[in-house]
mmCIF file of C-alpha atoms in Angstrom:
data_model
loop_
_atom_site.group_PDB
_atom_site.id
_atom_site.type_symbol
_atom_site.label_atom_id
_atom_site.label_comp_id
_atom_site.label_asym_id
_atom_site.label_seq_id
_atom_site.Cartn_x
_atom_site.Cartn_y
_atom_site.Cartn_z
ATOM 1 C CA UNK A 1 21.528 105.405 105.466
ATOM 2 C CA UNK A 2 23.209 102.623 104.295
ATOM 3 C CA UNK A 3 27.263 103.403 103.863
ATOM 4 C CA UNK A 4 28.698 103.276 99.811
ATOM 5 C CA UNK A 5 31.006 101.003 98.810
ATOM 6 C CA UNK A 6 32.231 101.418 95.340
ATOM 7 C CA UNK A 7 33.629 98.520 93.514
ATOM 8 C CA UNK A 8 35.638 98.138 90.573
ATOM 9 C CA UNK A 9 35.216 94.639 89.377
ATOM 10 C CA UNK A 10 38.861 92.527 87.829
ATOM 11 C CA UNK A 11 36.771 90.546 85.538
ATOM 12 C CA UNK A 12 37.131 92.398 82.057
ATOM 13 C CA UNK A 13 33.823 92.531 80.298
ATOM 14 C CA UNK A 14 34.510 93.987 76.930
ATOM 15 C CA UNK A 15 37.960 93.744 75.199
ATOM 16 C CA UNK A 16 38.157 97.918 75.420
ATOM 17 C CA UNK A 17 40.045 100.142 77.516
ATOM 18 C CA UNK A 18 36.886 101.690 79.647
ATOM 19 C CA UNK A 19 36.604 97.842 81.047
ATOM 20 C CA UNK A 20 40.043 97.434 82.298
ATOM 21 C CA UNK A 21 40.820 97.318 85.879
ATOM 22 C CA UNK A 22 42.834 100.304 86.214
ATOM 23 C CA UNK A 23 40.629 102.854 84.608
ATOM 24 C CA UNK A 24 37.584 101.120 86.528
ATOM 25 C CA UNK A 25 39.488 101.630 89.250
ATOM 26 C CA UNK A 26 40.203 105.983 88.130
ATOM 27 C CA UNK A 27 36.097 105.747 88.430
ATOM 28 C CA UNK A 28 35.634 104.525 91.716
ATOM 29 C CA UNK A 29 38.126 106.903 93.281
ATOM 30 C CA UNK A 30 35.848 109.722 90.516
ATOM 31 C CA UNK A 31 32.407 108.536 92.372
ATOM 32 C CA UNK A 32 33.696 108.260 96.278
ATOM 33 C CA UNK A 33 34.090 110.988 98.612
ATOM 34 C CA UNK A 34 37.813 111.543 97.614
ATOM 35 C CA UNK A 35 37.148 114.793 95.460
ATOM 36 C CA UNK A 36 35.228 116.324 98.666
ATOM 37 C CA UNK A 37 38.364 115.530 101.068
ATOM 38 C CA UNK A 38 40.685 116.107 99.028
ATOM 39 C CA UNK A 39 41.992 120.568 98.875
ATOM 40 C CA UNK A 40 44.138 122.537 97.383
ATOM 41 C CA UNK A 41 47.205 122.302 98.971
ATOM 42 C CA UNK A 42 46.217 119.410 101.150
ATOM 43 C CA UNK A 43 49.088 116.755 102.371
ATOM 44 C CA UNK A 44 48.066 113.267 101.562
ATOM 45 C CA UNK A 45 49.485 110.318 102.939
ATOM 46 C CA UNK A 46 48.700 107.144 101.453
ATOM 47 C CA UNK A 47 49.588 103.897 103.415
ATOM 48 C CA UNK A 48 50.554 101.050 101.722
ATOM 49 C CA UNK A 49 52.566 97.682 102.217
ATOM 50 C CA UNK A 50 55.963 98.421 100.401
ATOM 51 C CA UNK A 51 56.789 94.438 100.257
ATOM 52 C CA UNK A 52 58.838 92.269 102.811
ATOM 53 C CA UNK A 53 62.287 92.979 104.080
ATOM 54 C CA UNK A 54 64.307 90.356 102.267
ATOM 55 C CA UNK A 55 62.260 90.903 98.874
ATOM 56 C CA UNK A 56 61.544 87.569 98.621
ATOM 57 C CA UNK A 57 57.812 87.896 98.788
ATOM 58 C CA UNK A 58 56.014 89.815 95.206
ATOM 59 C CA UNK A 59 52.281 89.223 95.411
ATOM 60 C CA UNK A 60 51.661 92.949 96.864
ATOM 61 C CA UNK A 61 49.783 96.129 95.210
ATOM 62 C CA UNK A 62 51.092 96.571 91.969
ATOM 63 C CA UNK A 63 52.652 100.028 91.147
ATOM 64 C CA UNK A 64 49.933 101.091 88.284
ATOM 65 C CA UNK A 65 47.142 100.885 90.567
ATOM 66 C CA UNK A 66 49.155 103.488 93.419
ATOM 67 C CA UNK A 67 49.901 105.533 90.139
ATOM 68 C CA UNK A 68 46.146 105.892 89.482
ATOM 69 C CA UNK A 69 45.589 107.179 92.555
ATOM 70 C CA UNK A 70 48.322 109.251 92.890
ATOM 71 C CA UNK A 71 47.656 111.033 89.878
ATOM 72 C CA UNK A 72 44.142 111.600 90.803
ATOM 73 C CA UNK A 73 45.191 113.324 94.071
ATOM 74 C CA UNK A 74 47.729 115.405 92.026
ATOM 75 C CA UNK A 75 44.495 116.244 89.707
ATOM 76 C CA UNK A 76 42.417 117.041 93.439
ATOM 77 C CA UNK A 77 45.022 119.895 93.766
ATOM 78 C CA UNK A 78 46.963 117.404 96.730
ATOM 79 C CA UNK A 79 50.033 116.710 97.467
ATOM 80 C CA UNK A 80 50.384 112.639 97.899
ATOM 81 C CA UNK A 81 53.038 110.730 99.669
ATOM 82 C CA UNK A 82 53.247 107.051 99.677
ATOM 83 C CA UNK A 83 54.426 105.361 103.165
ATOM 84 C CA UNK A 84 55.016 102.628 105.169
ATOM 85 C CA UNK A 85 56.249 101.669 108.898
ATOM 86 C CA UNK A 86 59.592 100.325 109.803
ATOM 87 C CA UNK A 87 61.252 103.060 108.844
ATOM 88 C CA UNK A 88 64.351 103.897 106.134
ATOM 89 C CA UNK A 89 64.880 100.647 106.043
ATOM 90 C CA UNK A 90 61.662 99.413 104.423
ATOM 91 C CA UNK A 91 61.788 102.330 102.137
ATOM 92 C CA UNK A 92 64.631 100.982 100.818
ATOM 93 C CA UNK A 93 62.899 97.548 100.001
ATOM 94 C CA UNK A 94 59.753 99.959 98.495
ATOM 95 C CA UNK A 95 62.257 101.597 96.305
ATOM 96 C CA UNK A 96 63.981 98.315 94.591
ATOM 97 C CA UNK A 97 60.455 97.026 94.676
ATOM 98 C CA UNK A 98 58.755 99.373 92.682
ATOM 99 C CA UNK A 99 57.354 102.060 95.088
ATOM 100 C CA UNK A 100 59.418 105.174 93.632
ATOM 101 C CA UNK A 101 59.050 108.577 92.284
ATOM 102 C CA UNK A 102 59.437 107.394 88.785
ATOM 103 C CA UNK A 103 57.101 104.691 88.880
ATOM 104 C CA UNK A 104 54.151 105.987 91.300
ATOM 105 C CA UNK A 105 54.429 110.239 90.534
ATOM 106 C CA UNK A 106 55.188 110.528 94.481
ATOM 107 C CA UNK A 107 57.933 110.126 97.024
ATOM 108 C CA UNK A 108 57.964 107.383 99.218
ATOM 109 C CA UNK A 109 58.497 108.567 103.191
ATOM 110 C CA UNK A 110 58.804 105.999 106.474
ATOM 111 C CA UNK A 111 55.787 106.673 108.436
ATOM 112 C CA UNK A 112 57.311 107.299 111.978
ATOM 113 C CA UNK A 113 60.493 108.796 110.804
ATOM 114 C CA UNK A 114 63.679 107.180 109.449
ATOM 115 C CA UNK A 115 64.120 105.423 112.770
ATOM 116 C CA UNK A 116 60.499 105.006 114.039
ATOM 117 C CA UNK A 117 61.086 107.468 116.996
ATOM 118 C CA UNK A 118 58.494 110.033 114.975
ATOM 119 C CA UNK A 119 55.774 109.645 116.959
ATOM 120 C CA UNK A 120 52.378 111.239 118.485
ATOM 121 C CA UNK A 121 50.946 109.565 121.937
ATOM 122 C CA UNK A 122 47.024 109.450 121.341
ATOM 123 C CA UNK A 123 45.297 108.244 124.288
ATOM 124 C CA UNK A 124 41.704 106.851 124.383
ATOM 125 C CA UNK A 125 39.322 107.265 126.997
ATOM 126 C CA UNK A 126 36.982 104.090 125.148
ATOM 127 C CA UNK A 127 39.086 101.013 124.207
ATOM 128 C CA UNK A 128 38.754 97.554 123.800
ATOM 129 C CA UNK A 129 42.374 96.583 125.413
ATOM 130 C CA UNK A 130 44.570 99.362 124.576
ATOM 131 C CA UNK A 131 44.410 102.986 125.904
ATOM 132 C CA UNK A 132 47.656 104.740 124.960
ATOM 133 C CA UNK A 133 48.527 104.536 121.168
ATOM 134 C CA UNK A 134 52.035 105.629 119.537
ATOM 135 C CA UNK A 135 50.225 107.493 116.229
ATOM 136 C CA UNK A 136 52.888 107.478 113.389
ATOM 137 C CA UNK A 137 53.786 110.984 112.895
ATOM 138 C CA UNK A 138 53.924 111.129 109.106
ATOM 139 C CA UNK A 139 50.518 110.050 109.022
ATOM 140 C CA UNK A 140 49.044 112.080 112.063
ATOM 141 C CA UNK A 141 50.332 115.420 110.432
ATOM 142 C CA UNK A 142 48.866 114.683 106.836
ATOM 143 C CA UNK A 143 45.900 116.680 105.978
ATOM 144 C CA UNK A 144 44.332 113.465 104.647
ATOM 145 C CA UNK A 145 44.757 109.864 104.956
ATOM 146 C CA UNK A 146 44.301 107.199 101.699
ATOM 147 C CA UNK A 147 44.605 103.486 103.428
ATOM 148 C CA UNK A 148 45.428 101.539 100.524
ATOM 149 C CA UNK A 149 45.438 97.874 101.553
ATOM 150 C CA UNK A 150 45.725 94.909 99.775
ATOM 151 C CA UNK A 151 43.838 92.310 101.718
ATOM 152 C CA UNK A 152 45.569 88.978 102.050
ATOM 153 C CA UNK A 153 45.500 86.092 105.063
ATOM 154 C CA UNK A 154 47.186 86.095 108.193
ATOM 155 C CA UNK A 155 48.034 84.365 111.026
ATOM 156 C CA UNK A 156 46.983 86.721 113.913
ATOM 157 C CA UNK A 157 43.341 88.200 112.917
ATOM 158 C CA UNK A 158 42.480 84.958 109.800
ATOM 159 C CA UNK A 159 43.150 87.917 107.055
ATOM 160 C CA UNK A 160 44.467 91.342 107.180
ATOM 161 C CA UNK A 161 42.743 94.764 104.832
ATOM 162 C CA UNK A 162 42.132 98.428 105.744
ATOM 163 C CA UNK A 163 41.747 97.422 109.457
ATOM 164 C CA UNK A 164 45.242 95.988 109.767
ATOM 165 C CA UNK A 165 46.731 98.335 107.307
ATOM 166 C CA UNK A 166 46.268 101.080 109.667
ATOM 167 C CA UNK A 167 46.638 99.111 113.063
ATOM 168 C CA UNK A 168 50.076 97.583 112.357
ATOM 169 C CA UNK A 169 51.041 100.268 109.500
ATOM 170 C CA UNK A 170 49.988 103.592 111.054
ATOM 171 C CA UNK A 171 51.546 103.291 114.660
ATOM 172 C CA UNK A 172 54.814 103.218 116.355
ATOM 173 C CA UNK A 173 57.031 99.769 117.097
ATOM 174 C CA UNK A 174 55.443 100.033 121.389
ATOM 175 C CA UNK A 175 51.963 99.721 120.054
ATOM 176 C CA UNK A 176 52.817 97.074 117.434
ATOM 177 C CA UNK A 177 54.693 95.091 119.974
ATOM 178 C CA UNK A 178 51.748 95.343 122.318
ATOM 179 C CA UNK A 179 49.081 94.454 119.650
ATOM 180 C CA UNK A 180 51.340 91.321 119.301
ATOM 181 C CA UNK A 181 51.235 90.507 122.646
ATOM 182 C CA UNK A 182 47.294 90.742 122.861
ATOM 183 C CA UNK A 183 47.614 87.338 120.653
ATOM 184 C CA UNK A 184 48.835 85.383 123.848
ATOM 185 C CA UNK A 185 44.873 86.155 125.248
ATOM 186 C CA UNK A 186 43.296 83.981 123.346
ATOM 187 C CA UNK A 187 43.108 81.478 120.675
ATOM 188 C CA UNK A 188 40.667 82.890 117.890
ATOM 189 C CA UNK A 189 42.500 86.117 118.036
ATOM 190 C CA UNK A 190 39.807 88.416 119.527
ATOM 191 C CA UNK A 191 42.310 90.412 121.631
ATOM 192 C CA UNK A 192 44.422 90.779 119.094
ATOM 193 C CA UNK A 193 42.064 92.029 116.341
ATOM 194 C CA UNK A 194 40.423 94.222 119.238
ATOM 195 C CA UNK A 195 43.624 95.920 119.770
ATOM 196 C CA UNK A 196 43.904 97.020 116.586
ATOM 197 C CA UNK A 197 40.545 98.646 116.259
ATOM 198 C CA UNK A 198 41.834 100.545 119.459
ATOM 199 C CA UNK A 199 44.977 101.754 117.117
ATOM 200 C CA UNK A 200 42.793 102.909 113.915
ATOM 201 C CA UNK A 201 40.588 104.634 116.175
ATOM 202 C CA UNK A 202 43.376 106.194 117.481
ATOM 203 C CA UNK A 203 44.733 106.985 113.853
ATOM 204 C CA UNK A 204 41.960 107.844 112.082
ATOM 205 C CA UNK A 205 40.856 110.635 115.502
ATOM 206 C CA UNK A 206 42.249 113.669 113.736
ATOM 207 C CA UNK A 207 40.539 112.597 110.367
ATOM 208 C CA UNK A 208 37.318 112.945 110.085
ATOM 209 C CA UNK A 209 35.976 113.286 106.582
ATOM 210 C CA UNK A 210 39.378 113.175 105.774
ATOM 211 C CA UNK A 211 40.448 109.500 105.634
ATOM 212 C CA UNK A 212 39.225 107.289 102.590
ATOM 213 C CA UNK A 213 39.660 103.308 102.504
ATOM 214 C CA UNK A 214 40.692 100.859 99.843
ATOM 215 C CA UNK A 215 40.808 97.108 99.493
ATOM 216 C CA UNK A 216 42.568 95.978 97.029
ATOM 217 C CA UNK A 217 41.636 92.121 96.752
ATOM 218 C CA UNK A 218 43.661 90.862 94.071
ATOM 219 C CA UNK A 219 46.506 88.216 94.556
ATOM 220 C CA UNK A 220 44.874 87.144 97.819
ATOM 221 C CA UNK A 221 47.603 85.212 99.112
ATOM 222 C CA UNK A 222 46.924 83.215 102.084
ATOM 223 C CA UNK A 223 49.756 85.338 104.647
ATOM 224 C CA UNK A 224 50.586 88.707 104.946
ATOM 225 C CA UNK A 225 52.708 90.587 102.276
ATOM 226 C CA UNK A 226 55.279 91.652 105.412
ATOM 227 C CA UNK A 227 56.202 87.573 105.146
ATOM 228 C CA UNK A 228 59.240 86.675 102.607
ATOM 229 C CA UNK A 229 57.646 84.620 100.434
ATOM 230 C CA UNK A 230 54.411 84.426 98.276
ATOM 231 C CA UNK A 231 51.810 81.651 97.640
ATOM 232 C CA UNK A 232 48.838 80.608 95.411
ATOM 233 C CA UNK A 233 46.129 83.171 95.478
ATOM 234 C CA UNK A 234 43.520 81.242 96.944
ATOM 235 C CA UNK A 235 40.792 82.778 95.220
ATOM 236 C CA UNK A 236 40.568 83.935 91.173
ATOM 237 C CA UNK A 237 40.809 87.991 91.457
ATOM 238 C CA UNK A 238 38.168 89.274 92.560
ATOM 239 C CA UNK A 239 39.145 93.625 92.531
ATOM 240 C CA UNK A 240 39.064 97.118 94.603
ATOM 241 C CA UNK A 241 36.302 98.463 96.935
ATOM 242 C CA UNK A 242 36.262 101.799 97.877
ATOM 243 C CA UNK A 243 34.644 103.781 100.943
ATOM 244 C CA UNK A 244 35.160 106.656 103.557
ATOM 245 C CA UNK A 245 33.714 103.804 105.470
ATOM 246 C CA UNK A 246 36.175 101.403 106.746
ATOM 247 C CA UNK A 247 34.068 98.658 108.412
ATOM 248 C CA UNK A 248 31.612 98.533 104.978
ATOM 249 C CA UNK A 249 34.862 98.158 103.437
ATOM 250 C CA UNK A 250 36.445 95.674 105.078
ATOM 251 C CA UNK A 251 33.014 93.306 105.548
ATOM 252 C CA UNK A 252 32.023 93.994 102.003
ATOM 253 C CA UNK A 253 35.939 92.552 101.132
ATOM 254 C CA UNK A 254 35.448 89.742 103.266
ATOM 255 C CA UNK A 255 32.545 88.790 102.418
ATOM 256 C CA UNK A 256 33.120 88.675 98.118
ATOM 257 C CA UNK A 257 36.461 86.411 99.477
ATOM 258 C CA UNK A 258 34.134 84.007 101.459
ATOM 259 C CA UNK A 259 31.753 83.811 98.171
ATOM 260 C CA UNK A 260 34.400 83.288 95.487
ATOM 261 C CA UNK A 261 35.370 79.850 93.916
ATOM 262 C CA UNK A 262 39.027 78.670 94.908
ATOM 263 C CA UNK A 263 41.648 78.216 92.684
ATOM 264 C CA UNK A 264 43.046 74.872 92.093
ATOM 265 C CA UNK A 265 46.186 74.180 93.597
ATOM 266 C CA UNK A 266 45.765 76.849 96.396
ATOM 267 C CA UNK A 267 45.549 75.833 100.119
ATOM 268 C CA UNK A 268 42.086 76.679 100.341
ATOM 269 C CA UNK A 269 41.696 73.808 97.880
ATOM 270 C CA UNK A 270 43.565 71.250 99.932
ATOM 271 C CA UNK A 271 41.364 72.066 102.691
ATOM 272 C CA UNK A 272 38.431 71.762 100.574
ATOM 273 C CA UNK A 273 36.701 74.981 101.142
ATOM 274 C CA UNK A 274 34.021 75.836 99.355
ATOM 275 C CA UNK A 275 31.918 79.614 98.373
ATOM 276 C CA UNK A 276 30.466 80.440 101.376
ATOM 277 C CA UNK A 277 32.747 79.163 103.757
ATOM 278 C CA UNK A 278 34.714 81.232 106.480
ATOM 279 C CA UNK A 279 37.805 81.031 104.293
ATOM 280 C CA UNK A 280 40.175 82.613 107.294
ATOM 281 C CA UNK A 281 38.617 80.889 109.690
ATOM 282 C CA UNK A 282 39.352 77.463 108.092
ATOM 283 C CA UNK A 283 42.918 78.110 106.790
ATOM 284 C CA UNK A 284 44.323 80.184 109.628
ATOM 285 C CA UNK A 285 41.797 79.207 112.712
ATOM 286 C CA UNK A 286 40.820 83.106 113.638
ATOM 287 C CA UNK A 287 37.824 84.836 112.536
ATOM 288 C CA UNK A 288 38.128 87.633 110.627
ATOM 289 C CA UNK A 289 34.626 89.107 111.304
ATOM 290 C CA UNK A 290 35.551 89.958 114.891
ATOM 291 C CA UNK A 291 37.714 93.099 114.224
ATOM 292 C CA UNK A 292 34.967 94.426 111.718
ATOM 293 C CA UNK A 293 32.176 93.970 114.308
ATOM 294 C CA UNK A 294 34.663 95.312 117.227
ATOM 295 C CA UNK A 295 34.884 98.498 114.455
ATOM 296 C CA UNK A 296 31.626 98.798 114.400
ATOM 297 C CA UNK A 297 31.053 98.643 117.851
ATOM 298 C CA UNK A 298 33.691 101.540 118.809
ATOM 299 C CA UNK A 299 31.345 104.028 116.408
ATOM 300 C CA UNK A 300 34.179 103.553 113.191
ATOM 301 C CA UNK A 301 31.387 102.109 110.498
ATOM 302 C CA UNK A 302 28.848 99.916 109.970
ATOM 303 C CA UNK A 303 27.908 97.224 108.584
ATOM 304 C CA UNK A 304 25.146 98.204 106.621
ATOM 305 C CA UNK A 305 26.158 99.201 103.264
ATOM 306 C CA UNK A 306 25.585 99.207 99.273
ATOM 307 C CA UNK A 307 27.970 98.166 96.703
ATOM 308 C CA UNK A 308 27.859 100.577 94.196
ATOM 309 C CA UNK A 309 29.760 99.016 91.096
ATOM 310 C CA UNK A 310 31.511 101.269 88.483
#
């Protein structure tokens, strides 16, 4: 059977409340596996990106849309926490940039501790390149994991959704640093994005039916949000896919990016790109595609899917 992905769309049809973003959005989470995870008393973590170090950079998830889903958890019976890597330090940045109790109904924790040396060693006897994988602690003792990413470019894998989220968000500073080395392997950044499959498998291990996946794909910027500074979206908004299914996810993401219009002014513009084009591919000279099929290959998804629209 083919995998659901549920998509709330950003274009507003009707001037009325119901076709708004955010409670589209309330409807996806309603229709996905979510309620089914989700128990009474359950710990979930939800990953995010919290925003750059220096706070220079601003095109990252917007607040209202973690407050949706926090609230939803709440209303699941769980207990949410937001979080991000790089420990007390980036919390910092998540609380002056809008990632607090007050605005999201949740506290915001570092995922491997307040100085990254909260960690679980996960070792895999199938990988791609790595087999020992530093597991952020915050997220490997949460009953259930929400991977909320917002999917932008980047330099090492073309662009960067639930896949990197995880791989660079969900793991300890040794395994980053070793991802980043994978990029010296090749030029189209196959090592690299195979490495971080080998981290979300890793991650995701003591989830099963317990980890759901979210891309939000608005603002897509053409580099990552970790970068301190913030471009032209190159495409109009396009909005948030849904799935317990995190290589449907990412592909379907992908995919609606490739087929979209650019926006004027944008560097996908300059470079002329048109819909249909491999958008990464062009702007940043890696394929995206590769870590989605290297997911599906290590038994994390599949490619066959539906979008189910809300």
């Amino acid at each position: 059977m083919p995998s659901k992905v549920y998509f709330a769309k950003a274009k507003l049809e009707k001037m009325a409340k119901e076709y708004s973003l955010p409670v589209k959005f309330r409807k996806a989470l309603e229709e996905s596996p979510l309620p089914d995870m989700v128990e009474k008393g359950n710990i979930v973590a939800i990953k995010i990106h919290v925003g750059d170090m220096e706070r220079a950079g601003y095109r990252y998830i917007r607040p209202c849309f973690v407050r949706v889903l926090v609230d939803y958890v709440k209303e699941l019976g769980g207990i949410p926490f937001i979080t991000d890597t790089w420990g007390l330090r980036h919390v910092v940045v998540g609380l002056a940039n809008g990632f607090n109790h007050a605005t999201v109904g949740a506290p915001l924790l570092p995922a491997n501790g307040i100085k990254e040396n909260f960690i679980y060693e996960v070792e895999l006897e199938k990988f791609f390149r790595l087999k020992r994988i530093q597991v952020a602690g915050n997220v490997y003792d949460a009953d259930v994991l929400i991977n909320f990413a917002h999917l932008k470019g980047h330099v090492s894998p073309g662009a960067g959704g639930v896949i990197k989220n995880i791989a660079m968000g969900c793991t300890g500073p040794r395994t980053r640093g070793e991802i980043h080395k994978l990029e010296k392997l090749d030029n189209v950044g196959r090592a690299f994005q195979e490495g971080m499959v080998d981290a979300v498998k890793a991650v995701l291990r003591n989830k099963r039916g317990k980890s759901l996946h979210i891309n939000y794909v608005m603002d897509v910027q053409p580099t990552c949000d970790c970068a301190p500074w913030s471009d032209l979206p190159i495409v109009p908004d396009i909005g948030i896919f849904v799935s317990d299914d995190i290589v449907a996810v990412e592909h379907a993401a992908l995919k609606r990016v490739d087929e979209a219009p650019t926006l004027p002014g944008s560097i996908a513009e300059k470079l002329g790109l048109k819909p249909g084009d491999n958008k990464w591919l062009k702007i940043h000279g890696k394929d995206p595609y590769i870590q989605v099929e290297a997911a599906e290959k290590a038994g994390l998804g599949s490619r066959e899917y539906e979008i189910v629209e809300v």
